Amino acid sequence: SQQGEEDPQALSIQEGENATMNCSYKTSINNLQWYRQNSGRGLVHLILIRSNEREKHSGRLRVTLDTSKKSSSLLITASRAADTASYFCATDKNTDKLIFGTGTRLQVFP
Amino acid sequence: DAGITQSPRHKVTETGTPVTLRCHQTENHRYMYWYRQDPGHGLRLIHYSYGVKDTDKGEVSDGYSVSRSKTEDFLLTLESATSSQTSVYFCAITPGLPSYEQYFGPGTRLTVT
């Protein structure tokens, strides 16, 4: 099945550093989304990028999309301890459902 | 949590018993989803609904059924719970077209012993 695969599976950094995580997928998409999940909580939508967009910003988040390589990256700049969470990409296979990847666990040390 | 509640939040049940999880939304959104989350698998879609009495299967629907008799409620039933259904279950809604951003409930942690 079409699924986003995040890389790396886990990432540990110090506060103030940048965090980059990547997502690869298998088939063409309409859009790609990134979500954050804090421990024990539901997922929270961060950003959506459409297939005709190459880059999108939201605060300290920067998302890129390369449809030729079927990949996306999420950059969190100047990370904070509060950014500690799992991050998931999600792609749409059709127009009625999303397929989520397995996530990247980010740990930001103060 | 975008007006989404799930009940119960935690449940322990025995193998072979039926279990029903409830998702309730206050926004009258058309699309609702049930996912399960397991280590190493991310979120996997169980069933979804695109309106009252309109439901469809997701990736891992075996052993689960759903019902939606009112816009605000989406029920997930494990007809005969098995240990492999021990998981965290999330409900989600989408306010726009189905592939737009989804908003998630707080989750239900289900343990089948």
Coordinates of C-alpha atoms in Angstrom, one line a residue, chain B residues 13-17 36 63-64 78-87 89 110-113:
Chain B
T13 CA -11.4 -6.4 28.3
E14 CA -11.1 -10.1 27.9
T15 CA -10.6 -12.0 24.7
G16 CA -13.9 -12.9 23.0
T17 CA -15.9 -10.1 24.4
R36 CA -5.3 2.2 15.3
G63 CA -12.6 -7.9 13.0
Y64 CA -14.1 -4.4 13.2
L78 CA -14.8 -5.1 18.0
E79 CA -17.2 -8.0 17.5
S80 CA -15.1 -10.5 19.4
A81 CA -11.9 -8.9 20.8
T82 CA -8.6 -10.6 20.3
S83 CA -5.2 -9.8 21.8
S84 CA -4.0 -8.5 18.5
Q85 CA -6.5 -5.7 18.8
T86 CA -4.7 -4.3 21.8
S87 CA -3.9 -0.9 20.6
Y89 CA -7.5 3.9 18.8
L110 CA -7.6 -0.7 24.7
T111 CA -6.0 -3.8 26.2
V112 CA -7.4 -7.2 25.4
T113 CA -6.2 -9.8 27.9

